[in-house]
Amino acid sequence: MFEILNKQLVADNVKRLDIYAPNISQKVRPGQFVSIAPEEGDERIPLSVVDSDPQKGTISIIFQEVGQTTGKLGTLPINECIFSILGPLGVPSQIERRGNVICIATGIGIAKVLPICRALREAGNKVIGIIGARSKKDLLLEPQMRLSCDKIHIATEDGSHEQKGLATDIFEKVLADKKIHFVYAVGSVDMMKMVCALTRKSRIKTVVQLNPIMVDCMGMCGSCRVKVAGEMVFACTDGPEFDGHKVDFENFKKRKKAIEECDECHNQKLPLRSRKKGSGILTKLFSGFLKE
Ligand code: FES
């Protein structure tokens, strides 16, 4: 079970794995994710399912090697089995026919938006994709996004590919030029916040996919709390998608920063079971360090 059938380098430090997971492949919907432990005793990591094939019984994930667990996952060879995959998790995306749709994504968010673009297009929407990265070498999945969108715009911050600047610069222009009925955004907090500020003015329904630190992915640890419409909710069980106009981005940013500044959890140097009692992310979370 969970055999790696194919492995691909998508960009620097970004890999794609096609995994045999027949039960998950039958059930997973766009917007959902799985929780993966590469080997027994490893920390679990949440990863979006980018693609699935119920006929072959496979799911595909794309991830950036940024910590110990993703690093280990990236070293597993073809034909090796992953110890545990839980899922599908999270609330599936609400895919409806809305008209002209913009899907904007930056960084690893491009892997998350790809299945959403496909599903929205299949539902009869005209999908305009806007993707951005620091430079050409960091840009993910351009050919796949071209195939999944009716039109694509690309921004690189250093100008090494297509338009120089930020994805939000292009977004602003497209918004001014065309009647848009729906926006889907996933990427950096600043990008999603800006997109929501722009669409709020024109009252365009905007959905964002949030990516807080998740530990158990089951709604029990509280690490993924986000403030939406004035209430604390869990991204793992209530999300990861939310109405962007109701998300408290400042609160979300503050919580993310606090976790990222915690060396132990940011570097993910220790599996959870070996962390010392009284230290680490879980203790901080439970003791209210990151409470509202
Ligand atoms: Fe623990 Fe969501 S990851 S409550």
Short mmCIF file of N, CA, C and O in Angstrom, two decimals, residues 35-153:
data_model
loop_
_atom_site.label_atom_id
_atom_site.label_comp_id
_atom_site.label_asym_id
_atom_site.label_seq_id
_atom_site.Cartn_x
_atom_site.Cartn_y
_atom_site.Cartn_z
N SER A 35 -2.71 13.68 4.95
CA SER A 35 -1.68 13.84 5.98
C SER A 35 -0.74 12.63 5.85
O SER A 35 -1.18 11.48 5.90
N ILE A 36 0.55 12.93 5.68
CA ILE A 36 1.52 11.89 5.33
C ILE A 36 2.62 11.75 6.39
O ILE A 36 3.19 12.74 6.84
N ALA A 37 2.91 10.51 6.76
CA ALA A 37 4.10 10.21 7.56
C ALA A 37 4.97 9.28 6.71
O ALA A 37 4.57 8.15 6.44
N PRO A 38 6.13 9.76 6.24
CA PRO A 38 6.93 8.93 5.33
C PRO A 38 7.34 7.59 5.94
O PRO A 38 7.24 6.56 5.30
N GLU A 39 7.76 7.62 7.22
CA GLU A 39 8.17 6.37 7.90
C GLU A 39 7.55 6.34 9.28
O GLU A 39 7.11 7.38 9.81
N GLU A 40 7.53 5.20 9.89
CA GLU A 40 6.94 5.03 11.21
C GLU A 40 7.61 5.98 12.20
O GLU A 40 8.85 6.07 12.24
N GLY A 41 6.80 6.68 12.99
CA GLY A 41 7.33 7.60 13.99
C GLY A 41 7.60 9.00 13.46
O GLY A 41 7.91 9.91 14.23
N ASP A 42 7.49 9.20 12.14
CA ASP A 42 7.73 10.54 11.58
C ASP A 42 6.57 11.47 11.90
O ASP A 42 5.42 11.02 12.06
N GLU A 43 6.91 12.74 11.92
CA GLU A 43 5.89 13.78 12.03
C GLU A 43 4.99 13.71 10.79
O GLU A 43 5.47 13.39 9.70
N ARG A 44 3.71 14.02 10.97
CA ARG A 44 2.79 14.03 9.83
C ARG A 44 2.82 15.40 9.16
O ARG A 44 2.92 16.42 9.84
N ILE A 45 2.72 15.41 7.84
CA ILE A 45 2.65 16.69 7.13
C ILE A 45 1.42 16.71 6.23
O ILE A 45 1.10 15.71 5.60
N PRO A 46 0.72 17.87 6.18
CA PRO A 46 -0.44 17.96 5.29
C PRO A 46 0.01 18.35 3.88
O PRO A 46 0.80 19.29 3.73
N LEU A 47 -0.46 17.64 2.86
CA LEU A 47 -0.11 17.99 1.48
C LEU A 47 -1.34 17.91 0.60
O LEU A 47 -2.10 16.93 0.66
N SER A 48 -1.53 18.93 -0.22
CA SER A 48 -2.69 18.95 -1.13
C SER A 48 -2.56 17.86 -2.17
O SER A 48 -1.46 17.57 -2.64
N VAL A 49 -3.70 17.29 -2.53
CA VAL A 49 -3.70 16.30 -3.62
C VAL A 49 -3.87 17.09 -4.92
O VAL A 49 -4.86 17.77 -5.13
N VAL A 50 -2.87 16.97 -5.78
CA VAL A 50 -2.84 17.76 -7.01
C VAL A 50 -3.61 17.06 -8.12
O VAL A 50 -4.19 17.69 -8.99
N ASP A 51 -3.60 15.74 -8.06
CA ASP A 51 -4.25 14.96 -9.12
C ASP A 51 -4.63 13.60 -8.55
O ASP A 51 -4.02 13.13 -7.58
N SER A 52 -5.62 12.97 -9.17
CA SER A 52 -5.97 11.60 -8.74
C SER A 52 -6.49 10.84 -9.94
O SER A 52 -7.06 11.44 -10.87
N ASP A 53 -6.30 9.54 -9.93
CA ASP A 53 -6.78 8.69 -11.02
C ASP A 53 -7.44 7.45 -10.39
O ASP A 53 -6.75 6.49 -10.04
N PRO A 54 -8.76 7.49 -10.24
CA PRO A 54 -9.45 6.37 -9.59
C PRO A 54 -9.28 5.05 -10.36
O PRO A 54 -9.31 3.99 -9.76
N GLN A 55 -9.11 5.14 -11.68
CA GLN A 55 -8.92 3.90 -12.48
C GLN A 55 -7.62 3.21 -12.09
O GLN A 55 -7.57 2.00 -11.90
N LYS A 56 -6.57 4.01 -12.01
CA LYS A 56 -5.26 3.43 -11.65
C LYS A 56 -5.08 3.33 -10.14
O LYS A 56 -4.13 2.70 -9.68
N GLY A 57 -5.94 4.00 -9.40
CA GLY A 57 -5.84 3.98 -7.94
C GLY A 57 -4.70 4.84 -7.42
O GLY A 57 -4.10 4.54 -6.38
N THR A 58 -4.41 5.94 -8.13
CA THR A 58 -3.26 6.77 -7.71
C THR A 58 -3.69 8.18 -7.30
O THR A 58 -4.70 8.71 -7.77
N ILE A 59 -2.87 8.77 -6.44
CA ILE A 59 -2.97 10.20 -6.14
C ILE A 59 -1.60 10.82 -6.39
O ILE A 59 -0.58 10.11 -6.34
N SER A 60 -1.58 12.12 -6.66
CA SER A 60 -0.31 12.82 -6.88
C SER A 60 -0.20 13.98 -5.91
O SER A 60 -1.18 14.69 -5.67
N ILE A 61 1.00 14.14 -5.37
CA ILE A 61 1.26 15.27 -4.47
C ILE A 61 2.50 16.01 -4.99
O ILE A 61 3.37 15.40 -5.61
N ILE A 62 2.52 17.31 -4.72
CA ILE A 62 3.71 18.11 -5.07
C ILE A 62 4.11 18.86 -3.82
O ILE A 62 3.26 19.47 -3.15
N PHE A 63 5.38 18.81 -3.47
CA PHE A 63 5.80 19.43 -2.21
C PHE A 63 7.20 20.01 -2.35
O PHE A 63 8.00 19.57 -3.17
N GLN A 64 7.45 21.00 -1.48
CA GLN A 64 8.75 21.66 -1.43
C GLN A 64 9.52 21.05 -0.27
O GLN A 64 8.95 20.88 0.81
N GLU A 65 10.77 20.72 -0.50
CA GLU A 65 11.57 20.13 0.58
C GLU A 65 12.09 21.26 1.48
O GLU A 65 13.12 21.86 1.20
N VAL A 66 11.32 21.54 2.53
CA VAL A 66 11.69 22.67 3.40
C VAL A 66 12.01 22.24 4.83
O VAL A 66 12.48 23.04 5.61
N GLY A 67 11.76 21.01 5.18
CA GLY A 67 12.03 20.57 6.54
C GLY A 67 12.46 19.12 6.53
O GLY A 67 12.63 18.50 5.48
N GLN A 68 12.59 18.57 7.76
CA GLN A 68 13.09 17.20 7.86
C GLN A 68 12.13 16.20 7.20
O GLN A 68 12.56 15.31 6.46
N THR A 69 10.82 16.37 7.44
CA THR A 69 9.87 15.37 6.95
C THR A 69 9.70 15.45 5.43
O THR A 69 9.70 14.43 4.75
N THR A 70 9.58 16.67 4.90
CA THR A 70 9.46 16.79 3.44
C THR A 70 10.78 16.34 2.79
O THR A 70 10.77 15.76 1.71
N GLY A 71 11.90 16.62 3.47
CA GLY A 71 13.20 16.19 2.96
C GLY A 71 13.25 14.67 2.86
O GLY A 71 13.70 14.11 1.85
N LYS A 72 12.77 14.00 3.92
CA LYS A 72 12.78 12.54 3.92
C LYS A 72 11.85 11.98 2.83
O LYS A 72 12.19 11.05 2.11
N LEU A 73 10.68 12.61 2.71
CA LEU A 73 9.72 12.17 1.69
C LEU A 73 10.36 12.26 0.29
O LEU A 73 10.19 11.37 -0.54
N GLY A 74 11.11 13.33 0.10
CA GLY A 74 11.76 13.54 -1.20
C GLY A 74 12.85 12.53 -1.51
O GLY A 74 13.20 12.33 -2.67
N THR A 75 13.40 11.88 -0.48
CA THR A 75 14.48 10.91 -0.74
C THR A 75 13.94 9.50 -1.01
O THR A 75 14.67 8.64 -1.46
N LEU A 76 12.65 9.27 -0.72
CA LEU A 76 12.11 7.92 -0.94
C LEU A 76 12.12 7.60 -2.43
O LEU A 76 11.66 8.40 -3.25
N PRO A 77 12.64 6.45 -2.79
CA PRO A 77 12.73 6.11 -4.22
C PRO A 77 11.44 5.50 -4.77
O PRO A 77 10.57 5.07 -4.00
N ILE A 78 11.36 5.42 -6.08
CA ILE A 78 10.24 4.73 -6.75
C ILE A 78 10.21 3.28 -6.25
O ILE A 78 11.26 2.67 -6.03
N ASN A 79 9.01 2.77 -6.08
CA ASN A 79 8.73 1.40 -5.57
C ASN A 79 8.80 1.27 -4.05
O ASN A 79 8.42 0.25 -3.51
N GLU A 80 9.29 2.32 -3.38
CA GLU A 80 9.28 2.32 -1.90
C GLU A 80 7.85 2.63 -1.45
O GLU A 80 7.11 3.32 -2.15
N CYS A 81 7.46 2.14 -0.26
CA CYS A 81 6.12 2.44 0.25
C CYS A 81 6.19 3.52 1.33
O CYS A 81 7.10 3.51 2.17
N ILE A 82 5.22 4.43 1.30
CA ILE A 82 5.08 5.44 2.34
C ILE A 82 4.37 4.79 3.53
O ILE A 82 3.42 4.01 3.34
N PHE A 83 4.83 5.08 4.74
CA PHE A 83 4.29 4.39 5.92
C PHE A 83 2.79 4.65 6.11
O PHE A 83 2.02 3.72 6.32
N SER A 84 2.38 5.92 6.06
CA SER A 84 0.97 6.23 6.34
C SER A 84 0.48 7.44 5.56
O SER A 84 1.18 8.46 5.47
N ILE A 85 -0.69 7.31 5.00
CA ILE A 85 -1.36 8.45 4.36
C ILE A 85 -2.80 8.46 4.86
O ILE A 85 -3.53 7.48 4.69
N LEU A 86 -3.20 9.56 5.47
CA LEU A 86 -4.57 9.72 5.96
C LEU A 86 -5.32 10.67 5.05
O LEU A 86 -4.80 11.73 4.72
N GLY A 87 -6.52 10.32 4.68
CA GLY A 87 -7.27 11.27 3.87
C GLY A 87 -8.37 10.60 3.08
O GLY A 87 -8.56 9.39 3.21
N PRO A 88 -9.08 11.34 2.26
CA PRO A 88 -8.91 12.77 2.06
C PRO A 88 -9.42 13.59 3.25
O PRO A 88 -10.39 13.21 3.89
N LEU A 89 -8.74 14.71 3.52
CA LEU A 89 -9.07 15.58 4.64
C LEU A 89 -9.48 16.96 4.11
O LEU A 89 -9.12 17.36 3.01
N GLY A 90 -10.19 17.68 4.97
CA GLY A 90 -10.62 19.03 4.62
C GLY A 90 -11.93 19.01 3.84
O GLY A 90 -12.41 17.96 3.40
N VAL A 91 -12.51 20.19 3.72
CA VAL A 91 -13.79 20.34 3.02
C VAL A 91 -13.50 20.52 1.53
O VAL A 91 -12.70 21.37 1.16
N PRO A 92 -14.14 19.73 0.67
CA PRO A 92 -13.89 19.90 -0.77
C PRO A 92 -14.30 21.29 -1.26
O PRO A 92 -15.20 21.91 -0.69
N SER A 93 -13.64 21.73 -2.31
CA SER A 93 -13.95 23.04 -2.90
C SER A 93 -15.36 23.02 -3.48
O SER A 93 -15.80 22.02 -4.04
N GLN A 94 -16.06 24.15 -3.33
CA GLN A 94 -17.40 24.26 -3.93
C GLN A 94 -17.23 24.69 -5.37
O GLN A 94 -16.97 25.87 -5.65
N ILE A 95 -17.34 23.75 -6.27
CA ILE A 95 -17.13 24.05 -7.69
C ILE A 95 -18.48 24.33 -8.34
O ILE A 95 -19.34 23.45 -8.37
N GLU A 96 -18.63 25.56 -8.81
CA GLU A 96 -19.90 25.94 -9.44
C GLU A 96 -19.63 26.70 -10.72
O GLU A 96 -18.54 27.25 -10.90
N ARG A 97 -20.64 26.77 -11.56
CA ARG A 97 -20.52 27.58 -12.77
C ARG A 97 -20.81 29.03 -12.40
O ARG A 97 -21.90 29.35 -11.94
N ARG A 98 -19.81 29.88 -12.57
CA ARG A 98 -19.96 31.28 -12.13
C ARG A 98 -19.73 32.28 -13.25
O ARG A 98 -20.14 33.41 -13.14
N GLY A 99 -19.01 31.87 -14.29
CA GLY A 99 -18.74 32.79 -15.40
C GLY A 99 -17.25 32.97 -15.58
O GLY A 99 -16.51 32.00 -15.74
N ASN A 100 -16.81 34.24 -15.54
CA ASN A 100 -15.37 34.52 -15.66
C ASN A 100 -14.71 34.39 -14.29
O ASN A 100 -15.10 35.07 -13.34
N VAL A 101 -13.71 33.54 -14.23
CA VAL A 101 -13.08 33.23 -12.96
C VAL A 101 -11.59 33.51 -13.03
O VAL A 101 -10.94 33.16 -14.03
N ILE A 102 -11.04 34.12 -11.99
CA ILE A 102 -9.57 34.25 -11.91
C ILE A 102 -9.06 33.32 -10.83
O ILE A 102 -9.57 33.33 -9.69
N CYS A 103 -8.07 32.51 -11.19
CA CYS A 103 -7.36 31.69 -10.20
C CYS A 103 -5.95 32.26 -10.11
O CYS A 103 -5.19 32.19 -11.08
N ILE A 104 -5.62 32.83 -8.95
CA ILE A 104 -4.29 33.44 -8.79
C ILE A 104 -3.51 32.66 -7.74
O ILE A 104 -4.05 32.32 -6.67
N ALA A 105 -2.24 32.37 -8.07
CA ALA A 105 -1.43 31.57 -7.15
C ALA A 105 0.04 31.95 -7.29
O ALA A 105 0.50 32.33 -8.38
N THR A 106 0.75 31.85 -6.18
CA THR A 106 2.18 32.12 -6.19
C THR A 106 2.91 30.98 -5.47
O THR A 106 2.33 30.31 -4.62
N GLY A 107 4.18 30.80 -5.83
CA GLY A 107 5.01 29.79 -5.17
C GLY A 107 4.39 28.40 -5.25
O GLY A 107 3.83 28.00 -6.27
N ILE A 108 4.46 27.67 -4.14
CA ILE A 108 3.93 26.30 -4.09
C ILE A 108 2.39 26.31 -4.19
O ILE A 108 1.77 25.28 -4.49
N GLY A 109 1.80 27.48 -4.01
CA GLY A 109 0.34 27.64 -4.18
C GLY A 109 -0.11 27.26 -5.58
O GLY A 109 -1.28 26.89 -5.78
N ILE A 110 0.80 27.31 -6.55
CA ILE A 110 0.42 26.95 -7.93
C ILE A 110 0.02 25.47 -7.99
O ILE A 110 -0.90 25.10 -8.70
N ALA A 111 0.72 24.64 -7.22
CA ALA A 111 0.36 23.21 -7.19
C ALA A 111 -1.03 23.02 -6.57
O ALA A 111 -1.78 22.14 -6.96
N LYS A 112 -1.37 23.88 -5.62
CA LYS A 112 -2.68 23.76 -4.95
C LYS A 112 -3.82 24.26 -5.84
O LYS A 112 -4.95 23.77 -5.76
N VAL A 113 -3.51 25.25 -6.68
CA VAL A 113 -4.59 25.84 -7.48
C VAL A 113 -4.87 25.02 -8.74
O VAL A 113 -5.96 25.13 -9.32
N LEU A 114 -3.92 24.21 -9.16
CA LEU A 114 -4.07 23.46 -10.41
C LEU A 114 -5.35 22.61 -10.45
O LEU A 114 -6.13 22.72 -11.41
N PRO A 115 -5.63 21.76 -9.44
CA PRO A 115 -6.87 20.97 -9.52
C PRO A 115 -8.13 21.84 -9.47
O PRO A 115 -9.17 21.47 -10.02
N ILE A 116 -8.02 23.02 -8.84
CA ILE A 116 -9.18 23.93 -8.76
C ILE A 116 -9.45 24.50 -10.15
O ILE A 116 -10.60 24.59 -10.59
N CYS A 117 -8.38 24.90 -10.86
CA CYS A 117 -8.54 25.43 -12.23
C CYS A 117 -9.22 24.39 -13.12
O CYS A 117 -10.16 24.71 -13.84
N ARG A 118 -8.71 23.16 -13.04
CA ARG A 118 -9.28 22.08 -13.87
C ARG A 118 -10.77 21.91 -13.59
O ARG A 118 -11.59 21.85 -14.50
N ALA A 119 -11.10 21.84 -12.30
CA ALA A 119 -12.50 21.58 -11.91
C ALA A 119 -13.40 22.75 -12.32
O ALA A 119 -14.52 22.54 -12.81
N LEU A 120 -12.92 23.98 -12.13
CA LEU A 120 -13.74 25.14 -12.48
C LEU A 120 -13.97 25.20 -13.99
O LEU A 120 -15.05 25.55 -14.46
N ARG A 121 -12.94 24.82 -14.74
CA ARG A 121 -13.09 24.82 -16.20
C ARG A 121 -14.06 23.73 -16.64
O ARG A 121 -14.91 23.95 -17.51
N GLU A 122 -13.93 22.56 -16.04
CA GLU A 122 -14.85 21.46 -16.38
C GLU A 122 -16.30 21.83 -16.06
O GLU A 122 -17.23 21.34 -16.68
N ALA A 123 -16.48 22.71 -15.07
CA ALA A 123 -17.83 23.14 -14.67
C ALA A 123 -18.38 24.22 -15.61
O ALA A 123 -19.48 24.73 -15.38
N GLY A 124 -17.60 24.59 -16.61
CA GLY A 124 -18.10 25.54 -17.61
C GLY A 124 -17.66 26.98 -17.41
O GLY A 124 -18.18 27.87 -18.07
N ASN A 125 -16.75 27.22 -16.50
CA ASN A 125 -16.25 28.58 -16.29
C ASN A 125 -15.15 28.93 -17.29
O ASN A 125 -14.46 28.04 -17.79
N LYS A 126 -14.99 30.22 -17.53
CA LYS A 126 -13.83 30.68 -18.30
C LYS A 126 -12.76 31.02 -17.27
O LYS A 126 -12.92 31.95 -16.48
N VAL A 127 -11.70 30.23 -17.26
CA VAL A 127 -10.70 30.35 -16.19
C VAL A 127 -9.47 31.13 -16.66
O VAL A 127 -8.81 30.76 -17.63
N ILE A 128 -9.21 32.23 -15.96
CA ILE A 128 -8.01 33.03 -16.22
C ILE A 128 -7.02 32.72 -15.09
O ILE A 128 -7.31 32.97 -13.92
N GLY A 129 -5.88 32.15 -15.45
CA GLY A 129 -4.87 31.82 -14.44
C GLY A 129 -3.83 32.92 -14.35
O GLY A 129 -3.37 33.44 -15.36
N ILE A 130 -3.50 33.31 -13.12
CA ILE A 130 -2.41 34.28 -12.91
C ILE A 130 -1.44 33.62 -11.93
O ILE A 130 -1.82 33.31 -10.79
N ILE A 131 -0.22 33.38 -12.40
CA ILE A 131 0.74 32.72 -11.51
C ILE A 131 2.01 33.56 -11.41
O ILE A 131 2.40 34.26 -12.35
N GLY A 132 2.65 33.46 -10.25
CA GLY A 132 3.84 34.29 -10.04
C GLY A 132 4.90 33.56 -9.23
O GLY A 132 4.60 32.64 -8.46
N ALA A 133 6.14 33.97 -9.45
CA ALA A 133 7.27 33.40 -8.70
C ALA A 133 8.38 34.44 -8.67
O ALA A 133 8.31 35.46 -9.38
N ARG A 134 9.41 34.18 -7.84
CA ARG A 134 10.54 35.11 -7.78
C ARG A 134 11.24 35.19 -9.13
O ARG A 134 11.52 36.26 -9.63
N SER A 135 11.54 34.00 -9.68
CA SER A 135 12.19 33.98 -11.00
C SER A 135 11.74 32.74 -11.77
O SER A 135 11.02 31.89 -11.22
N LYS A 136 12.18 32.65 -13.01
CA LYS A 136 11.73 31.56 -13.89
C LYS A 136 12.00 30.19 -13.27
O LYS A 136 11.18 29.29 -13.36
N LYS A 137 13.17 30.06 -12.62
CA LYS A 137 13.52 28.73 -12.09
C LYS A 137 12.61 28.31 -10.92
O LYS A 137 12.52 27.14 -10.60
N ASP A 138 11.95 29.28 -10.31
CA ASP A 138 11.05 28.95 -9.19
C ASP A 138 9.60 28.73 -9.64
O ASP A 138 8.75 28.38 -8.83
N LEU A 139 9.34 29.01 -10.89
CA LEU A 139 7.95 28.93 -11.38
C LEU A 139 7.53 27.48 -11.59
O LEU A 139 8.20 26.73 -12.29
N LEU A 140 6.43 27.08 -10.98
CA LEU A 140 5.97 25.69 -11.06
C LEU A 140 4.88 25.52 -12.10
O LEU A 140 4.05 26.40 -12.28
N LEU A 141 4.89 24.37 -12.73
CA LEU A 141 3.74 23.83 -13.47
C LEU A 141 3.17 24.75 -14.56
O LEU A 141 1.95 24.75 -14.79
N GLU A 142 4.02 25.51 -15.20
CA GLU A 142 3.51 26.41 -16.25
C GLU A 142 2.77 25.62 -17.36
O GLU A 142 1.65 26.00 -17.71
N PRO A 143 3.36 24.53 -17.90
CA PRO A 143 2.63 23.82 -18.97
C PRO A 143 1.28 23.27 -18.50
O PRO A 143 0.28 23.37 -19.22
N GLN A 144 1.24 22.73 -17.29
CA GLN A 144 -0.02 22.18 -16.77
C GLN A 144 -1.05 23.27 -16.56
O GLN A 144 -2.24 23.08 -16.81
N MET A 145 -0.60 24.45 -16.09
CA MET A 145 -1.54 25.56 -15.90
C MET A 145 -2.05 26.06 -17.25
O MET A 145 -3.22 26.40 -17.37
N ARG A 146 -1.19 26.06 -18.24
CA ARG A 146 -1.64 26.50 -19.58
C ARG A 146 -2.74 25.57 -20.09
O ARG A 146 -3.70 26.03 -20.72
N LEU A 147 -2.59 24.28 -19.82
CA LEU A 147 -3.60 23.32 -20.28
C LEU A 147 -4.89 23.41 -19.48
O LEU A 147 -5.96 23.05 -19.98
N SER A 148 -4.81 23.89 -18.25
CA SER A 148 -5.98 23.88 -17.37
C SER A 148 -6.75 25.20 -17.35
O SER A 148 -7.80 25.29 -16.72
N CYS A 149 -6.18 26.24 -17.98
CA CYS A 149 -6.84 27.56 -17.97
C CYS A 149 -7.16 27.98 -19.41
O CYS A 149 -6.50 27.56 -20.36
N ASP A 150 -8.14 28.88 -19.54
CA ASP A 150 -8.42 29.42 -20.87
C ASP A 150 -7.39 30.46 -21.25
O ASP A 150 -7.06 30.63 -22.42
N LYS A 151 -6.88 31.16 -20.25
CA LYS A 151 -5.85 32.17 -20.49
C LYS A 151 -4.91 32.18 -19.30
O LYS A 151 -5.33 31.92 -18.17
N ILE A 152 -3.65 32.45 -19.57
CA ILE A 152 -2.70 32.44 -18.45
C ILE A 152 -1.83 33.70 -18.49
O ILE A 152 -1.45 34.18 -19.55
N HIS A 153 -1.58 34.26 -17.31
CA HIS A 153 -0.67 35.40 -17.17
C HIS A 153 0.41 34.98 -16.17
O HIS A 153 0.10 34.35 -15.15
#
